[in-house]
mmCIF file with all atom_site columns, C-alpha atoms in Angstrom:
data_model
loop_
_atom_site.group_PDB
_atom_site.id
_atom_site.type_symbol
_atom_site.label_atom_id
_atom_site.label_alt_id
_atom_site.label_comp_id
_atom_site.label_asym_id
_atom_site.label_entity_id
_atom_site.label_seq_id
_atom_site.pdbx_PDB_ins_code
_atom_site.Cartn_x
_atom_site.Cartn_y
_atom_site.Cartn_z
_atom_site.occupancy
_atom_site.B_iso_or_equiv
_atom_site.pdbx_formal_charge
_atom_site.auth_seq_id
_atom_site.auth_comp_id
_atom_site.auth_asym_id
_atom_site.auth_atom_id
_atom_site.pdbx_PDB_model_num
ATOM 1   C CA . UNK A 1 1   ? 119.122 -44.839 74.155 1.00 0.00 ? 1338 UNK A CA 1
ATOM 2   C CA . UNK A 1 2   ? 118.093 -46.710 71.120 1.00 0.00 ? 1339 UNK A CA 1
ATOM 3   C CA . UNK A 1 3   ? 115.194 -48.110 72.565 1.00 0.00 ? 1340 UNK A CA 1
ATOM 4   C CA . UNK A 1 4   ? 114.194 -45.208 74.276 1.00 0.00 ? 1341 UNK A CA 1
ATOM 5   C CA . UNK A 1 5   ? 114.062 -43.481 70.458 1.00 0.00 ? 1342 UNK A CA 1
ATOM 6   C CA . UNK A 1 6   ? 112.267 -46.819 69.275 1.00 0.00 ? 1343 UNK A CA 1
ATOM 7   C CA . UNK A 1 7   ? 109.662 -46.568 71.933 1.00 0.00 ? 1344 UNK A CA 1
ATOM 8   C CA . UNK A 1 8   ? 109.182 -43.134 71.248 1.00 0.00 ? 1345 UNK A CA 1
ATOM 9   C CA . UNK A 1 9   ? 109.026 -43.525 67.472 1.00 0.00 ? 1346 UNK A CA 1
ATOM 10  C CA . UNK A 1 10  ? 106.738 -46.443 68.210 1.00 0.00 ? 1347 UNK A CA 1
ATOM 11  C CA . UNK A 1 11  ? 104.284 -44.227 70.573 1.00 0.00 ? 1348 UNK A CA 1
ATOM 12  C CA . UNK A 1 12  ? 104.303 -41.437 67.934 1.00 0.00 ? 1349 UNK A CA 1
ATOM 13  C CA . UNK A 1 13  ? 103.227 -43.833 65.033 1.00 0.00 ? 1350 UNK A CA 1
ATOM 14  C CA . UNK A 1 14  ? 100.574 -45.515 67.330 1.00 0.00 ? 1351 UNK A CA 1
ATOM 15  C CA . UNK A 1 15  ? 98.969  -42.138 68.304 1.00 0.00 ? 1352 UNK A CA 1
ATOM 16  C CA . UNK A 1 16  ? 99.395  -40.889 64.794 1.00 0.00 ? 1353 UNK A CA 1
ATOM 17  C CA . UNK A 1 17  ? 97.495  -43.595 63.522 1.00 0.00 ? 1354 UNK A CA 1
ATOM 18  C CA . UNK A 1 18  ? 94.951  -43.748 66.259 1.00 0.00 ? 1355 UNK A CA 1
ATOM 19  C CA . UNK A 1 19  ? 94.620  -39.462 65.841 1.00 0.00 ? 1356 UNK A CA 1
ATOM 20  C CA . UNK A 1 20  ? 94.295  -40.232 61.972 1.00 0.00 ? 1357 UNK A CA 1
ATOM 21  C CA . UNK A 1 21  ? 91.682  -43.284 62.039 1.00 0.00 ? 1358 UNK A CA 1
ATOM 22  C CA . UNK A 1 22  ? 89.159  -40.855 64.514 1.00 0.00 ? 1359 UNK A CA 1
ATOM 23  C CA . UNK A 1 23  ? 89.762  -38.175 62.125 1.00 0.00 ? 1360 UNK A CA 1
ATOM 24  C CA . UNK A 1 24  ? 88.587  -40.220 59.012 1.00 0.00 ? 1361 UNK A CA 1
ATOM 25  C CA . UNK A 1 25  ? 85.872  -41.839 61.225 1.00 0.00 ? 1362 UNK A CA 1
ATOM 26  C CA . UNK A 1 26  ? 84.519  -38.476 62.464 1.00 0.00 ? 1363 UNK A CA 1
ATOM 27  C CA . UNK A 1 27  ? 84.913  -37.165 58.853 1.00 0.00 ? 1364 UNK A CA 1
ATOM 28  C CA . UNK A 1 28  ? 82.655  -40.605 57.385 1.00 0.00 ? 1365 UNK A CA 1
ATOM 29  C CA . UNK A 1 29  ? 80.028  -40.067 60.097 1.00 0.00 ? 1366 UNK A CA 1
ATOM 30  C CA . UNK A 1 30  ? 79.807  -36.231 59.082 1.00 0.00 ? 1367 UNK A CA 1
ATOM 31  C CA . UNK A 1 31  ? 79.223  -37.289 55.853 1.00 0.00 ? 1368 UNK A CA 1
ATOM 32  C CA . UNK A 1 32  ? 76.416  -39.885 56.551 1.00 0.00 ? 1369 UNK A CA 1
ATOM 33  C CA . UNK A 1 33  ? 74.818  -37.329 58.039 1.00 0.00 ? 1370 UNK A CA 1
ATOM 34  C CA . UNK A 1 34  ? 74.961  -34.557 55.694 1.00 0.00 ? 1371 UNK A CA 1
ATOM 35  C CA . UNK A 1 35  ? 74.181  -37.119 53.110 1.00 0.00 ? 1372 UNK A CA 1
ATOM 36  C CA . UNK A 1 36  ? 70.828  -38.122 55.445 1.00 0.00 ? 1373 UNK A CA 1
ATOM 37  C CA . UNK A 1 37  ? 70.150  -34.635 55.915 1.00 0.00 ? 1374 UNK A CA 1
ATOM 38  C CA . UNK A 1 38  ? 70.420  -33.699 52.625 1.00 0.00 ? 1375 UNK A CA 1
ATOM 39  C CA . UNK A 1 39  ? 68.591  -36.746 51.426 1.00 0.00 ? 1376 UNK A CA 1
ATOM 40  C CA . UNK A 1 40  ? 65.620  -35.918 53.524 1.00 0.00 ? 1377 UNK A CA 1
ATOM 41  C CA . UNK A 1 41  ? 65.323  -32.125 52.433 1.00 0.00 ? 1378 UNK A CA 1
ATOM 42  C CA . UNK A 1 42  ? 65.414  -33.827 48.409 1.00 0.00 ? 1379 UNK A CA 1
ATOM 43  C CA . UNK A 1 43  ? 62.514  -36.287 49.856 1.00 0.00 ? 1380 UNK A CA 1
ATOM 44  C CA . UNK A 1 44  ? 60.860  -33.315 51.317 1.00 0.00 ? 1381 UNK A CA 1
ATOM 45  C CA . UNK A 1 45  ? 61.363  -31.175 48.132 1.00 0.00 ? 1382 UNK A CA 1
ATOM 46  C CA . UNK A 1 46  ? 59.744  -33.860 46.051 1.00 0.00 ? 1383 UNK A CA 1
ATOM 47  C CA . UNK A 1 47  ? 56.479  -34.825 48.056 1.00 0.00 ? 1384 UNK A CA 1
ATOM 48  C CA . UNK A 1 48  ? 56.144  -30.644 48.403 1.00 0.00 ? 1385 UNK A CA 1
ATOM 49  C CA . UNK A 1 49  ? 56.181  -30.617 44.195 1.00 0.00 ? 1386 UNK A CA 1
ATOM 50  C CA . UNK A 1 50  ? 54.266  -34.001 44.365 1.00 0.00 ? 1387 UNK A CA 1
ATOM 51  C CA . UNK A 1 51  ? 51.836  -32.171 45.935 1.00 0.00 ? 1388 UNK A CA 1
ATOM 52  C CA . UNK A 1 52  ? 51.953  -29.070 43.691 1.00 0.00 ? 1389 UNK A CA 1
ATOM 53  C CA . UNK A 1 53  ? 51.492  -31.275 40.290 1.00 0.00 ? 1390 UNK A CA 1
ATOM 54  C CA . UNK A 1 54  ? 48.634  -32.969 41.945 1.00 0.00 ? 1391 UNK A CA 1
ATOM 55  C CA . UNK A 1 55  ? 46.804  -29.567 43.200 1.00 0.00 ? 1392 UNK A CA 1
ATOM 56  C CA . UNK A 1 56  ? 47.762  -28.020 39.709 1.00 0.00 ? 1393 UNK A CA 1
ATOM 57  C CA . UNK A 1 57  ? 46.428  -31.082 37.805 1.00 0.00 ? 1394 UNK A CA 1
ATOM 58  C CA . UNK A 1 58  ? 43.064  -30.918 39.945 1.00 0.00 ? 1395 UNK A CA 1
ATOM 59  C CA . UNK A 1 59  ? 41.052  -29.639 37.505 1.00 0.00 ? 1396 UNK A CA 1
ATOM 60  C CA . UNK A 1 60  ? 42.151  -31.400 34.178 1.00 0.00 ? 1397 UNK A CA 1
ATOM 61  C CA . UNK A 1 61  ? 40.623  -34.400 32.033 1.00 0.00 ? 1398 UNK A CA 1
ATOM 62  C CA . UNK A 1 62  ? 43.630  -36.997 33.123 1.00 0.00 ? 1399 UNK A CA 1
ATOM 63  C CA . UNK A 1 63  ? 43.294  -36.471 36.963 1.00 0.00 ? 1400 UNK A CA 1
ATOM 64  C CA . UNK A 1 64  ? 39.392  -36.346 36.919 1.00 0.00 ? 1401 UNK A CA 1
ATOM 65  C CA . UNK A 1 65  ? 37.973  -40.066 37.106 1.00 0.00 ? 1402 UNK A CA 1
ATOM 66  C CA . UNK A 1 66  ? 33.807  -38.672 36.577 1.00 0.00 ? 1403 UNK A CA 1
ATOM 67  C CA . UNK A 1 67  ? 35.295  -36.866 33.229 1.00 0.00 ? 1404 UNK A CA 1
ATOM 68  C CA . UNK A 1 68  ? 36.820  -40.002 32.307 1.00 0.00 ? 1405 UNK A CA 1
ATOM 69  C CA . UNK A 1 69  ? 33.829  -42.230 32.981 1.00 0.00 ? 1406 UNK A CA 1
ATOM 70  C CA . UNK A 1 70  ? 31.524  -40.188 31.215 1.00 0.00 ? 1407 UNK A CA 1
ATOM 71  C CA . UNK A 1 71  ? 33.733  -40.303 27.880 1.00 0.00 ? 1408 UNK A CA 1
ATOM 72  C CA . UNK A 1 72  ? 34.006  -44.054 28.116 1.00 0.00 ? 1409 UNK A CA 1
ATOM 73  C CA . UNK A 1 73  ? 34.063  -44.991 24.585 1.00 0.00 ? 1410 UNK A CA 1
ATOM 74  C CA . UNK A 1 74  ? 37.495  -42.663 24.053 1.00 0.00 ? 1411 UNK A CA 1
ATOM 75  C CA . UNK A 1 75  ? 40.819  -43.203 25.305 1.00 0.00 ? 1412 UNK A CA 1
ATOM 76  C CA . UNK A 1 76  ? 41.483  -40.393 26.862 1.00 0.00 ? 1413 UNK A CA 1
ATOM 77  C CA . UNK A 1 77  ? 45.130  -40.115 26.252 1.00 0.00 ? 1414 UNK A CA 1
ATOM 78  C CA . UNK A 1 78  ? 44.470  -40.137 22.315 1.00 0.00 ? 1415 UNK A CA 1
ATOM 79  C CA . UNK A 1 79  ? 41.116  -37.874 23.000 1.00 0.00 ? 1416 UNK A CA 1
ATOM 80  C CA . UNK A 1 80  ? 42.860  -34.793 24.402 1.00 0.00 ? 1417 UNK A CA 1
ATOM 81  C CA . UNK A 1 81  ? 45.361  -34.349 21.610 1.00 0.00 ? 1418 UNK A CA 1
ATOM 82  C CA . UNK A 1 82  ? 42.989  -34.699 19.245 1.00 0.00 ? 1419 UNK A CA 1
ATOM 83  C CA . UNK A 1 83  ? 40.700  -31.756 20.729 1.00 0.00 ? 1420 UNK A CA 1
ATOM 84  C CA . UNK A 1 84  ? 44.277  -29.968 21.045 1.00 0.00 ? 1421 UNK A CA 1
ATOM 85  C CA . UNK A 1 85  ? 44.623  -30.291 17.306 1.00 0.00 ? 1422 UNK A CA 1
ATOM 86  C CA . UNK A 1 86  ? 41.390  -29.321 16.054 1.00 0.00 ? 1423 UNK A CA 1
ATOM 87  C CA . UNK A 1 87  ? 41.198  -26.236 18.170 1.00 0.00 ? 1424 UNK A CA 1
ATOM 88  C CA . UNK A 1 88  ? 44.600  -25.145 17.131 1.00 0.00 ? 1425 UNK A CA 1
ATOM 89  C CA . UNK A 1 89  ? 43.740  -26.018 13.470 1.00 0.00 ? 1426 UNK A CA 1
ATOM 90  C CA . UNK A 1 90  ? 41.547  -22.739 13.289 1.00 0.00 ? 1427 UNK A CA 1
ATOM 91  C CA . UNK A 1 91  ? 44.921  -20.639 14.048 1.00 0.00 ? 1428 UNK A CA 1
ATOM 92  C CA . UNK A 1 92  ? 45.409  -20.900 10.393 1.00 0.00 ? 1429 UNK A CA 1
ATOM 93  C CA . UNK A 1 93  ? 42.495  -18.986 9.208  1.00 0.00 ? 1430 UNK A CA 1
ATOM 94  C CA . UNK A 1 94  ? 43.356  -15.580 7.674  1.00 0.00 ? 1431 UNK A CA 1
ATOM 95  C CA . UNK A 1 95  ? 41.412  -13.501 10.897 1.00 0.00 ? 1432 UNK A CA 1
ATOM 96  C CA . UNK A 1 96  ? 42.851  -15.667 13.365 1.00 0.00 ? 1433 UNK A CA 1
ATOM 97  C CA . UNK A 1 97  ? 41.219  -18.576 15.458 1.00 0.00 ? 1434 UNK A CA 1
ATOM 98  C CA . UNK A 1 98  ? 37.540  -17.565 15.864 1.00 0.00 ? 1435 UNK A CA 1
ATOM 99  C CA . UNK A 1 99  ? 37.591  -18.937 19.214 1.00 0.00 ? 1436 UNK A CA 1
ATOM 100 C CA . UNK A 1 100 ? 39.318  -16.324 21.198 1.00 0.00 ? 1437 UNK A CA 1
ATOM 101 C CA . UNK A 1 101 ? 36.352  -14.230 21.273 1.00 0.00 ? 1438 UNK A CA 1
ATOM 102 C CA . UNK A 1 102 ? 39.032  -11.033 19.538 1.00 0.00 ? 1439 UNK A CA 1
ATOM 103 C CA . UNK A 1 103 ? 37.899  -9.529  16.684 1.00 0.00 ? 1440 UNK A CA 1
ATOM 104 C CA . UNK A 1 104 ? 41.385  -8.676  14.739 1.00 0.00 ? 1441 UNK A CA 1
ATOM 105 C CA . UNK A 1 105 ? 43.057  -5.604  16.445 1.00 0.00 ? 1442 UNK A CA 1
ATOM 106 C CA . UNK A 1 106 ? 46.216  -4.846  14.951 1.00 0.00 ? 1443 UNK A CA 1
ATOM 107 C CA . UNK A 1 107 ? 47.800  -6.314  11.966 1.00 0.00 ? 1444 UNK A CA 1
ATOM 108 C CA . UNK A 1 108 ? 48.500  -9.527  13.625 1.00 0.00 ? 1445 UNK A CA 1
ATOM 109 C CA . UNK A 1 109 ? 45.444  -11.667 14.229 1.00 0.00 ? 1446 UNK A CA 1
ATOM 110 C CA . UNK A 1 110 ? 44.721  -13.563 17.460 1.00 0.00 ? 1447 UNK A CA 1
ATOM 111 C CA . UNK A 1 111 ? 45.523  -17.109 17.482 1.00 0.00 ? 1448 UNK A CA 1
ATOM 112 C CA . UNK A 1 112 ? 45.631  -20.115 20.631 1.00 0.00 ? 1449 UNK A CA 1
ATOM 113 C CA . UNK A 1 113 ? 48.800  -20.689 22.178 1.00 0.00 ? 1450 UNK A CA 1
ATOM 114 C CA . UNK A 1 114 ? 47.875  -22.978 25.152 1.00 0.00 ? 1451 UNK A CA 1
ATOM 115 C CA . UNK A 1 115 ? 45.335  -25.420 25.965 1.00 0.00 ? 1452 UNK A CA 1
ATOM 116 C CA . UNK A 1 116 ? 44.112  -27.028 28.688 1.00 0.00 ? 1453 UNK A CA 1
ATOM 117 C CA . UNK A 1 117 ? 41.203  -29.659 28.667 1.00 0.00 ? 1454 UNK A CA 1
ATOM 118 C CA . UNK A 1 118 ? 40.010  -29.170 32.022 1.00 0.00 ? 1455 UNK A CA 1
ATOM 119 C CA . UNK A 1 119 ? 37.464  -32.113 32.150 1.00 0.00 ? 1456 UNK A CA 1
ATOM 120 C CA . UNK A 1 120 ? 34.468  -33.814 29.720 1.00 0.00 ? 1457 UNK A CA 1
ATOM 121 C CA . UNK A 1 121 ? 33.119  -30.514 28.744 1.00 0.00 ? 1458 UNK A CA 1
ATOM 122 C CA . UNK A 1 122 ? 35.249  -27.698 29.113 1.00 0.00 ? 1459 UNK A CA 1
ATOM 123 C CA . UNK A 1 123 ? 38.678  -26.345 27.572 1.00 0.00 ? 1460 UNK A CA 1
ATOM 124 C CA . UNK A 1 124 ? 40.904  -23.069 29.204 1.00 0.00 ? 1461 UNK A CA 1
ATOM 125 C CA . UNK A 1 125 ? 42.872  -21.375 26.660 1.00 0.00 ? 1462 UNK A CA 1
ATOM 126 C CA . UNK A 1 126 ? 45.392  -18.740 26.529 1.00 0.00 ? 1463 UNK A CA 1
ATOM 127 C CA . UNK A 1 127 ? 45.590  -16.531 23.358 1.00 0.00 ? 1464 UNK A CA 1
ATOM 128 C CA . UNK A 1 128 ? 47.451  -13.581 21.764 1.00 0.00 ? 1465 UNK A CA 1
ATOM 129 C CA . UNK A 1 129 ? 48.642  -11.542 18.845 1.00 0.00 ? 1466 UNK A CA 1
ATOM 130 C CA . UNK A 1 130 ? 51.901  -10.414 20.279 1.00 0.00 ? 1467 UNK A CA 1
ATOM 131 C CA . UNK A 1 131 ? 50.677  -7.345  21.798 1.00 0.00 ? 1468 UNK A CA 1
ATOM 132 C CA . UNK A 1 132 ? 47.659  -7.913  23.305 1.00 0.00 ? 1469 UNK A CA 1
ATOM 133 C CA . UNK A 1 133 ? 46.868  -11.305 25.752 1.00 0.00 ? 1470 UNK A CA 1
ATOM 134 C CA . UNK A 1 134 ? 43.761  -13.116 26.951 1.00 0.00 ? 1471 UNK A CA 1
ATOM 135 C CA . UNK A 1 135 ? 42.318  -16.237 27.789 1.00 0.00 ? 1472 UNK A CA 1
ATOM 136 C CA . UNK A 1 136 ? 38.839  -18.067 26.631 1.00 0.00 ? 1473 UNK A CA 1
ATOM 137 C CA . UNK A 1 137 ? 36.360  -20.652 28.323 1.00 0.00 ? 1474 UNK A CA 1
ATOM 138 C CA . UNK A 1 138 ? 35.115  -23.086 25.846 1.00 0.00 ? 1475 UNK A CA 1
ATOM 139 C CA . UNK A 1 139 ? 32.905  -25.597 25.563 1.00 0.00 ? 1476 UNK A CA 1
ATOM 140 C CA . UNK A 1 140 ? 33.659  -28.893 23.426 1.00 0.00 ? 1477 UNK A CA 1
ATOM 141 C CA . UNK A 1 141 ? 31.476  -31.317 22.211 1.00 0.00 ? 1478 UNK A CA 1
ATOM 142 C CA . UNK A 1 142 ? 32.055  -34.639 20.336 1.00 0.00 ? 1479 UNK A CA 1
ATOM 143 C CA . UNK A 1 143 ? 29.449  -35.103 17.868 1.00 0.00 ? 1480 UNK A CA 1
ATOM 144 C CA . UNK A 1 144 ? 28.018  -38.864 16.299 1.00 0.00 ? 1481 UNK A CA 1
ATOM 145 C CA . UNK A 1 145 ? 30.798  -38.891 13.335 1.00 0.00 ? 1482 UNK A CA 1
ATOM 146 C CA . UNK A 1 146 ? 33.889  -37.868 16.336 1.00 0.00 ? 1483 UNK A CA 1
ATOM 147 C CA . UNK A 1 147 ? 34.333  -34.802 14.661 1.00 0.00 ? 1484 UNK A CA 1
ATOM 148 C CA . UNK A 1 148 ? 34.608  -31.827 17.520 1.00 0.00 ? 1485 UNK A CA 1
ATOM 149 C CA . UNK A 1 149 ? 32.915  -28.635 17.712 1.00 0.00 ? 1486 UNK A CA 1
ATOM 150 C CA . UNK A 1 150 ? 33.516  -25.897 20.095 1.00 0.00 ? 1487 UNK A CA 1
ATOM 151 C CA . UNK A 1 151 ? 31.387  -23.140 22.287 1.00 0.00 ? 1488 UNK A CA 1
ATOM 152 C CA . UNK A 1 152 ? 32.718  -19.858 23.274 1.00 0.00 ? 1489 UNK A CA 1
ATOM 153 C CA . UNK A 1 153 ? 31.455  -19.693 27.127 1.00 0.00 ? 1490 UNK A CA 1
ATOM 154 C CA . UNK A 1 154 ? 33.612  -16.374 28.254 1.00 0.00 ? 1491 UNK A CA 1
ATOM 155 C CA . UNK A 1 155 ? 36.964  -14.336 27.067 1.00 0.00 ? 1492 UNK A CA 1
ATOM 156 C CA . UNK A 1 156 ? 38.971  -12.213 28.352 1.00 0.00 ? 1493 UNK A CA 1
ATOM 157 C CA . UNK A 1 157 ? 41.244  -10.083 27.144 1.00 0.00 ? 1494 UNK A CA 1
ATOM 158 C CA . UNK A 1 158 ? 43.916  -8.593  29.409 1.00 0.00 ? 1495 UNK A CA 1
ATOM 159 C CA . UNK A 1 159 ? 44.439  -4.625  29.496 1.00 0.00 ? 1496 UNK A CA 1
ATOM 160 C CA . UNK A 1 160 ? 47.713  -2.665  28.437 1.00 0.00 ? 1497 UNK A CA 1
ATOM 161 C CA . UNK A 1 161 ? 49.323  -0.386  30.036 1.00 0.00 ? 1498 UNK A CA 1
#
């Protein structure tokens, strides 16, 4: 009788372990492959916003090589802050940054919030005075002394409703 109980005892503990280790193996594998799964859709995910910056950089001084070229005496990385700066530095005037296009509507005057140097010549910019909204074309040039003057080519001022 005792070994009859050993055996048995024996026979449970084998298939205990052997039902526990296939558990913990199927368990590991599931894992791998949620983890690859997951792991793919995160590769996926990046390439797709990859692909997004790239598209949404198009049109923009860094990404365009012919801009670059044709401003070869300027680093490019300094150069855009710099036209950022002087644009922005006409927000301070007492009717607002005279190139918006806006004529002072309200109380508040209109003034640059955004900037984007879209290539060698041109600049998109989005303005406001807190009520009303719009967005300018400009033209920049940099003149013999690297000072920077700027063209109003088209604004736009957004309707409210």
């Amino acid at each position: 009788m005792k070994k009859s109980l050993s055996l048995y005892v024996l026979i449970v503990a084998i298939l205990s372990t052997v039902f526990t280790y296939m558990y913990f193996n199927k368990q590991v594998k599931f894992e791998k492959e949620r983890f690859e799964t997951y792991k793919n859709k995160s590769k996926d995910s990046l390439d797709a916003m990859k692909l997004r910056l790239f598209e949404s950089n198009y049109f923009s001084l860094e990404a365009n090589e012919s801009a670059q070229n044709y401003l070869e005496n300027y680093d490019v990385n300094k150069l855009i802050p710099i036209i950022k700066e002087s644009l922005l530095n006409y927000n301070d005037a007492p009717e607002g940054n005279q190139f918006t296009g806006q004529d002072k509507i309200g109380e508040q005057k209109f003034i640059i919030n955004k900037i984007k140097v879209l290539n060698h010549r041109w600049i998109i910019a989005e303005y406001s005075d807190g009520t009303y909204w719009g967005e300018v074309l400009l033209q920049y040039f940099i003149e013999e002394d690297d000072s920077i003057t700027f063209k109003i080519l088209q604004s736009f001022i957004y309707p409210t409703t």
